Every structure is written in structure tokens, then in C-alpha cells.
Coordinates of C-alpha atoms in Angstrom, one line a residue:
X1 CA 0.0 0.0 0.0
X2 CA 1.6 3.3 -1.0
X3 CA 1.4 6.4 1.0
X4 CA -1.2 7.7 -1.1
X5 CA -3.7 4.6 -0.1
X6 CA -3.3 5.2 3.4
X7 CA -5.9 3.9 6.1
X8 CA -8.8 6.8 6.9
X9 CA -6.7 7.9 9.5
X10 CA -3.6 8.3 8.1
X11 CA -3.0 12.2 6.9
X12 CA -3.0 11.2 3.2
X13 CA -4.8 8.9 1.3
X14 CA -6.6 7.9 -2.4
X15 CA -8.2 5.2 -2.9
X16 CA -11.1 3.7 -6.0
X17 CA -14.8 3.3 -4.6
X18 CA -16.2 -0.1 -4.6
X19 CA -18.9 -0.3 -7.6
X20 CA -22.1 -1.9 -7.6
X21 CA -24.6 -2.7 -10.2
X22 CA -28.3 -2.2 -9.7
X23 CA -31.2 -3.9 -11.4
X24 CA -34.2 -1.6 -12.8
X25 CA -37.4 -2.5 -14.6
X26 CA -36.0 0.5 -16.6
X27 CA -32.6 -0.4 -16.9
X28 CA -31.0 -1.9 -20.3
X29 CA -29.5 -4.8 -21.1
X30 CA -26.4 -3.2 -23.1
X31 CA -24.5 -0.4 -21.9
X32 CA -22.3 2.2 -23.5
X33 CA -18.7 1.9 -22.9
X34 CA -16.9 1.2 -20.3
X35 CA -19.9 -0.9 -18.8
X36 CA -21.2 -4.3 -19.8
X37 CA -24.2 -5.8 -18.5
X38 CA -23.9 -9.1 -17.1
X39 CA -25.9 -11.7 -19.5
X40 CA -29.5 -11.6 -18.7
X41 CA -29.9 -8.4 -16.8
X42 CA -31.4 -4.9 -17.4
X43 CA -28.7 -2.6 -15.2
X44 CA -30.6 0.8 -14.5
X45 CA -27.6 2.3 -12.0
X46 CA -24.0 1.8 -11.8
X47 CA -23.2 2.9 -7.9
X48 CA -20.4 3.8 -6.4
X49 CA -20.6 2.8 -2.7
X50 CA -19.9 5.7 -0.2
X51 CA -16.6 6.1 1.9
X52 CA -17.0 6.3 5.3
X53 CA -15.1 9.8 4.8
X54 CA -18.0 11.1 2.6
X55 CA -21.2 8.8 3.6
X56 CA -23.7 11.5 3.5
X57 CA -22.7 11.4 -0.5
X58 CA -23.8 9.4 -3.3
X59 CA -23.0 9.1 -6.8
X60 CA -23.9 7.0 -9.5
X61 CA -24.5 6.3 -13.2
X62 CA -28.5 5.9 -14.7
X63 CA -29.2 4.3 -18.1
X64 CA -32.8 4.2 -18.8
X65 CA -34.8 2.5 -21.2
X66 CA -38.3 3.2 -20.1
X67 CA -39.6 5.8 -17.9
X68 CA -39.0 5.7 -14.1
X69 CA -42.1 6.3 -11.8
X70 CA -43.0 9.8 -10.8
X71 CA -41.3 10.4 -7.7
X72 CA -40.8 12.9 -4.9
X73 CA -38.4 12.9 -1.8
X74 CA -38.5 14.8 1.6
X75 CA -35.6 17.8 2.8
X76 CA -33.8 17.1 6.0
X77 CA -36.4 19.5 7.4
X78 CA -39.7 17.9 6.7
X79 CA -38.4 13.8 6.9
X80 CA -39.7 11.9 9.7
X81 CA -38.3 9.0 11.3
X82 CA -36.2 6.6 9.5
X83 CA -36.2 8.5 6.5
X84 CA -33.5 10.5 5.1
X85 CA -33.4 14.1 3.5
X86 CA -33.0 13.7 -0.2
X87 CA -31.5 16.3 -3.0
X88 CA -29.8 15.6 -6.3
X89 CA -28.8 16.8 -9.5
X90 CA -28.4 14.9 -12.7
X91 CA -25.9 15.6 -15.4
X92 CA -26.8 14.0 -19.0
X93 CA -23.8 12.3 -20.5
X94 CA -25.8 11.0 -23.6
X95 CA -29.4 11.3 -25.0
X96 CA -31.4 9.6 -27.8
X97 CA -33.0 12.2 -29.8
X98 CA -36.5 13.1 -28.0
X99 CA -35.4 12.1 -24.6
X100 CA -37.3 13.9 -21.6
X101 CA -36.9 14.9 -18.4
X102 CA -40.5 15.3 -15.9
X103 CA -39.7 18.3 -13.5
X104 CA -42.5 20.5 -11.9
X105 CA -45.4 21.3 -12.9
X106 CA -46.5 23.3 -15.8
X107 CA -47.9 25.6 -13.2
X108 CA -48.8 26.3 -9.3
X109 CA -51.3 22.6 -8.9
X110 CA -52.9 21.8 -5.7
X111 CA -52.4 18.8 -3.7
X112 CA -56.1 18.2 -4.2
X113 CA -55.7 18.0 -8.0
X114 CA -51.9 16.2 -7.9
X115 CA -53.9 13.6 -5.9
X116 CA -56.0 12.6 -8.4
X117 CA -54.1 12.7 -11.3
X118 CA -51.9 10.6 -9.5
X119 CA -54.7 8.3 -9.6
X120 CA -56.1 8.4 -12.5
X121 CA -53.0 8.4 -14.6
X122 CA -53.2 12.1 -15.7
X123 CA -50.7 13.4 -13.8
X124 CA -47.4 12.9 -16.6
X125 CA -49.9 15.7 -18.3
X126 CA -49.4 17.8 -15.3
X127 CA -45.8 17.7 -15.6
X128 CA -43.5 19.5 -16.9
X129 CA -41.5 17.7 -19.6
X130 CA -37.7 18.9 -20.2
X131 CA -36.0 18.1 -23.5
X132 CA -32.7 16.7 -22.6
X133 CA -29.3 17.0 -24.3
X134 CA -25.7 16.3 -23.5
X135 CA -24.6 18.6 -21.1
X136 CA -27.8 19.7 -19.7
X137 CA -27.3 19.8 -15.8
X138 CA -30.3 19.7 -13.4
X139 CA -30.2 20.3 -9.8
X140 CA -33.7 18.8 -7.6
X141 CA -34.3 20.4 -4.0
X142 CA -35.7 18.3 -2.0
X143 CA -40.1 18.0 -2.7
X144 CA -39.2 18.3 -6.3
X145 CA -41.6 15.9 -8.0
X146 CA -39.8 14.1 -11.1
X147 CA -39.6 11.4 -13.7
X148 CA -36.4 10.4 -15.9
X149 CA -37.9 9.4 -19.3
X150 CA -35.9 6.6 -21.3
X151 CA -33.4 6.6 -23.7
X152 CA -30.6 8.5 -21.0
X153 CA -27.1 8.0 -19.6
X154 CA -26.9 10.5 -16.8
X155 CA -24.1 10.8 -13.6
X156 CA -26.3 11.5 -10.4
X157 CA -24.9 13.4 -7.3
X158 CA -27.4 12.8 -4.4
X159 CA -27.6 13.1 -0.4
X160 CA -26.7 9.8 0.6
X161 CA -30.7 8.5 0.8
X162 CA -33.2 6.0 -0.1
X163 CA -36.3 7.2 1.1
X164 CA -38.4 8.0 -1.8
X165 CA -42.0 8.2 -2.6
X166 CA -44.0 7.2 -5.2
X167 CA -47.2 8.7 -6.7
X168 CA -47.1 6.9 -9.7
X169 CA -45.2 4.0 -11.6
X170 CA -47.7 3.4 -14.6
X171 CA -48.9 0.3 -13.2
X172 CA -45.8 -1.4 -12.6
X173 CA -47.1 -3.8 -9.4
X174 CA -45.0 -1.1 -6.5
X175 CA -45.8 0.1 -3.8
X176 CA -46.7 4.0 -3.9
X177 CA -46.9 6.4 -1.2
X178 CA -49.3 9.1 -2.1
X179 CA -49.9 10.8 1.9
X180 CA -46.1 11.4 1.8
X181 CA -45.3 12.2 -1.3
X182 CA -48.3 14.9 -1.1
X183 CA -46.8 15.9 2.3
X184 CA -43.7 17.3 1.0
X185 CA -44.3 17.8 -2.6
X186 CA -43.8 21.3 -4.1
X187 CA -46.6 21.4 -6.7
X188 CA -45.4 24.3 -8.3
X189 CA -43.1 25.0 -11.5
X190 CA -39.1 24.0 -11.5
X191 CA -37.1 26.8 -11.0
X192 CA -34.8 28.1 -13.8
X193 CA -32.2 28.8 -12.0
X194 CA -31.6 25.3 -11.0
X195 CA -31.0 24.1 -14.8
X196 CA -27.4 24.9 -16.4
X197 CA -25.6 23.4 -19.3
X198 CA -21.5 22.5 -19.5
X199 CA -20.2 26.0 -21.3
X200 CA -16.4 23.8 -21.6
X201 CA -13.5 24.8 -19.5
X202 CA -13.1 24.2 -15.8
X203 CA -16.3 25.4 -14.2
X204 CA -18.4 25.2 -10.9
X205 CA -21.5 22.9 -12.1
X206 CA -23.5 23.1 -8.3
X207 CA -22.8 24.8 -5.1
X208 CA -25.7 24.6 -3.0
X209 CA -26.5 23.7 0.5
X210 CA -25.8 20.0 0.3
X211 CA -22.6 19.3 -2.0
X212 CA -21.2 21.0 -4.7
X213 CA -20.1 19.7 -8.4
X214 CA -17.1 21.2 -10.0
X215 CA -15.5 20.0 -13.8
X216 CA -12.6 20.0 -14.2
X217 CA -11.6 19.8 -18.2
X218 CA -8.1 19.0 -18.2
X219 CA -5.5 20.5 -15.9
X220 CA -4.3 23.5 -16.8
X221 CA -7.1 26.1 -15.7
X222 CA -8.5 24.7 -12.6
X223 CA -7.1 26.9 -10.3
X224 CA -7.6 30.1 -11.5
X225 CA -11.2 29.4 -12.6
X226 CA -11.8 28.4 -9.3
X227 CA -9.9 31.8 -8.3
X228 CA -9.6 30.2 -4.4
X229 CA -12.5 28.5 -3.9
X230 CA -11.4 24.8 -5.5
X231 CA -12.6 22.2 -2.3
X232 CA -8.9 21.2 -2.2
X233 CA -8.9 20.1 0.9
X234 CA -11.2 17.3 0.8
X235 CA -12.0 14.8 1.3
X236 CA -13.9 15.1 -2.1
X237 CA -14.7 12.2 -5.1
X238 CA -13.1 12.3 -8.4
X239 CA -15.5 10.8 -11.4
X240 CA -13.3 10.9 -14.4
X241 CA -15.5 11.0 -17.5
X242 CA -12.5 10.7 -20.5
X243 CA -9.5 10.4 -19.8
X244 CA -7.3 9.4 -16.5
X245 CA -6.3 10.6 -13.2
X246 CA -3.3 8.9 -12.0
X247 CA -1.7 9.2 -8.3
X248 CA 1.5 7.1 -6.6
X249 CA 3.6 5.5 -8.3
X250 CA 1.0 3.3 -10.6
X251 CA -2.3 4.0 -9.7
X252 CA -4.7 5.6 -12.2
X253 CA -8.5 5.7 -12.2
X254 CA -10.7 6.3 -15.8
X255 CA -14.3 6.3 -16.9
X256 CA -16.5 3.6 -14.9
X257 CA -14.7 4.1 -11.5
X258 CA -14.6 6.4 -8.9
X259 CA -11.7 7.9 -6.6
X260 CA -11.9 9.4 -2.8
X261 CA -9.2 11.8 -2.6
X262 CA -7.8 13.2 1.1
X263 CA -7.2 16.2 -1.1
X264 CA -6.9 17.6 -4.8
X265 CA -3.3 18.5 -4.8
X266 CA -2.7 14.2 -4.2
X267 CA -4.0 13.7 -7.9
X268 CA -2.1 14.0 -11.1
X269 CA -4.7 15.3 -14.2
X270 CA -2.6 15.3 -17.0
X271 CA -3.7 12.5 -18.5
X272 CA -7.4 13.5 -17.8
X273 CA -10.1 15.3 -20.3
X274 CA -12.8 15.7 -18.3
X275 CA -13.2 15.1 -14.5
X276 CA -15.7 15.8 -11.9
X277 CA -14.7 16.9 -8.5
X278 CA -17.9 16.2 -5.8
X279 CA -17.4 17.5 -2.6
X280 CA -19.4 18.5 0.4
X281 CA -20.6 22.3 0.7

């Protein structure tokens, strides 16, 4: 073990994240490159399992071939219980032509009248439906109700939950949860300011109250984009997208895995084209 893969207590360390693949209803049965699906099986997420340095974090791949159900999740503020505050934001790698994105509503709705669309089917007319396109980055606050539409590749940065609720899954035989869902839904329209696109370069993606997305294309720049603000001190993940990071003597991670870094200054990008760099707030 080189100095650079030190234990969590050691002052420096970077290590790859174990991956896991996830079965979905949705999910396809061929996957772009570097993934293959194993014989038989429709993947739907590619996860990469969270360090005990950055559990409250979770990041993953989606590849969709059929719609996901229409689905909400609570804040920190308004979960009870066992459940777990949940925001994300989704950044589309690829997209068939046509693909779609279900965020808000196409105006202010009441839970009265999301309640029984929900139940009668009607409520994917309610929504509003976001053409997608390479590059397109979303960012969800919590009680955002949403459906990813098929025909996507996207990388997800979420709070580290799995409480969500349901209010509809056309049919599919799940269970929904329309009291909670209604409970903490905001039945109102998505917010522009929470959808950007890549503009190239080294640029902050997300900063908001929960974790913060930077990209990092190449190596040269980083820094002075950043102008002093780069989360350089970690820990933060590293999610190459083309290209390599290497670190050590040997080590290198590419597209398909993911790296915990103690700190940014660890990692060699010379090799890499386009990196993401996830960190806390």
C-alpha cells in the first residue's frame, strides 16, 4: 500500500470506490462503454458505494430505457423517522434524440388535483416535460416531484438516501406512497435557475446547500477558474469521464470508477479530459 492509499486515519490517502450494479425495470440490457451488462440483466444504476469519509454522499450512473415512476423525496427539514433528506442533481452524458426529463409542474397545482391525477393516470400531463441533451445539468431540492424518461445515460450526485415516494409507476405492481409524497411535494413549477448546461472549460456545475459539483476539463485552468474557492482540501470524489487521473507510483482511475481523494493536490490530471470533482458544501 503506497502512502497515497493510506488507512482513513492516516494524513494522506486515495483510494477507487467499490462499484455496484443495480437492477431496474427500466434499466438496459447493453450499456455504453466502459460498462457491460452481465448476461440476462437490465442494469438501470451503476453505484459507487460511499466512503465512510464522505457517507452522506452518493454518486452514481442511470441508463434508462423506459420511464422511471414519478417520484418525490422529503428535505432534511420535513423527513420523519427513518427517512432520510434527499436532493440531487443529474448531469446527461448522452441522449437519444426526444429524450425527456419530468420536473415541476407546468404551473402552481394543488395537492387536491396532484392527488388525483396521480390516480387516474393524468398526472405525466401535469408535468412538466424537459427536452434533454448532452450537457444539460439539473439540480432537484428536496419535494421536487420528477420522472427520468428513457433513452438517458446521466451521472447523479445525491444526499446519501433512499427514502423516496411514489405517486405513480404506470402500473408497474409497486408500492406508492401518495400521503407522503403529497406531504412534502412542491406542486409548483421548476425553477430556472436550477437548470445549467457544461459552457467547456473548468467550471463550478453546483454549489448549494448539500454538495457541490465542479468540472474540471483538463488541468491546466483549474485553479484560476476556481480563483480560491477549488474544495482542495477534501476529502472530495473524483469521477473521471475521458480520460485518466493517475496518483502514486502506478495508480490511475478512468471512466467507470470512482476515486476518494484526502485532497486535490494528491491527484495528477494530466492525463485526464474531463473530470468531476464532488465534494461536500
Amino acid at each position: 500500500m503506497s502512502a497515497l492509499q493510506s488507512t482513513p486515519g492516516g494524513d494522506a490517502f486515495v483510494r477507487k470506490l467499490t462499484t455496484r450494479m443495480v437492477e431496474k425495470v427500466w434499466g438496459r440490457d447493453s450499456l455504453p462503454a466502459p460498462f457491460a451488462a452481465p448476461p440476462g440483466k437490465r442494469i438501470g444504476e451503476i453505484w459507487f458505494e460511499p466512503p465512510a469519509e464522505l457517507e452522506q454522499l452518493l454518486v452514481k450512473y442511470l441508463f434508462t430505457s423506459e420511464k422511471l415512476s414519478v417520484q418525490v423525496h422529503p428535505s432534511v427539514q420535513n423527513a420523519q423517522g427513518t427517512e432520510a433528506g434527499k436532493e440531487e442533481c443529474w448531469l446527461v452524458l448522452d441522449a437519444d434524440p426526444g429524450a425527456q426529463l419530468a420536473i415541476g409542474f407546468d404551473r402552481a397545482v394543488s395537492t387536491q388535483e396532484v392527488e388525483q391525477a396521480a390516480n387516474d393516470g393524468s398526472i405525466e400531463q401535469l408535468l412538466t416535460w424537459h427536452d434533454a441533451h448532452p450537457g444539460d445539468v439539473f439540480y432537484l431540492p428536496a419535494g421536487t416531484v420528477h420522472a427520468i424518461g428513457p433513452g438517458l445515460s446521466l451521472v447523479e450526485v445525491q444526499q446519501n438516501s433512499d427514502t423516496t415516494f411514489r405517486l405513480y409507476d404506470y402500473g408497474r405492481p409497486r408500492e406508492l406512497h401518495l400521503e407522503r409524497a403529497l406531504d412534502v411535494a412542491d406542486c409548483g413549477p421548476y425553477a430556472r435557475e436550477n437548470r445549467s448546461a457544461v459552457k467547456g472549460g473548468s467550471e463550478v456545475l453546483v454549489a448549494r446547500e448539500h454538495f457541490r459539483i465542479d468540472r474540471i476539463e483538463g488541468a491546466s485552468n483549474y485553479g484560476s477558474i476556481m480563483a480560491g474557492n477549488s474544495p482542495s482540501n477534501g476529502p472530495l470524489l473524483l469521477l473521471p469521464l475521458s480520460g485518466q487521473i493517475r496518483w502514486g507510483e502506478h495508480e490511475s482511475a478512468a471512466a467507470g470508477e470512482c476515486v476518494i481523494a484526502s485532497a486535490l493536490d494528491l491527484v495528477n490530471f494530466t492525463q485526464a479530459d474531463v473530470t468531476l470533482v464532488i465534494a461536500p458544501a
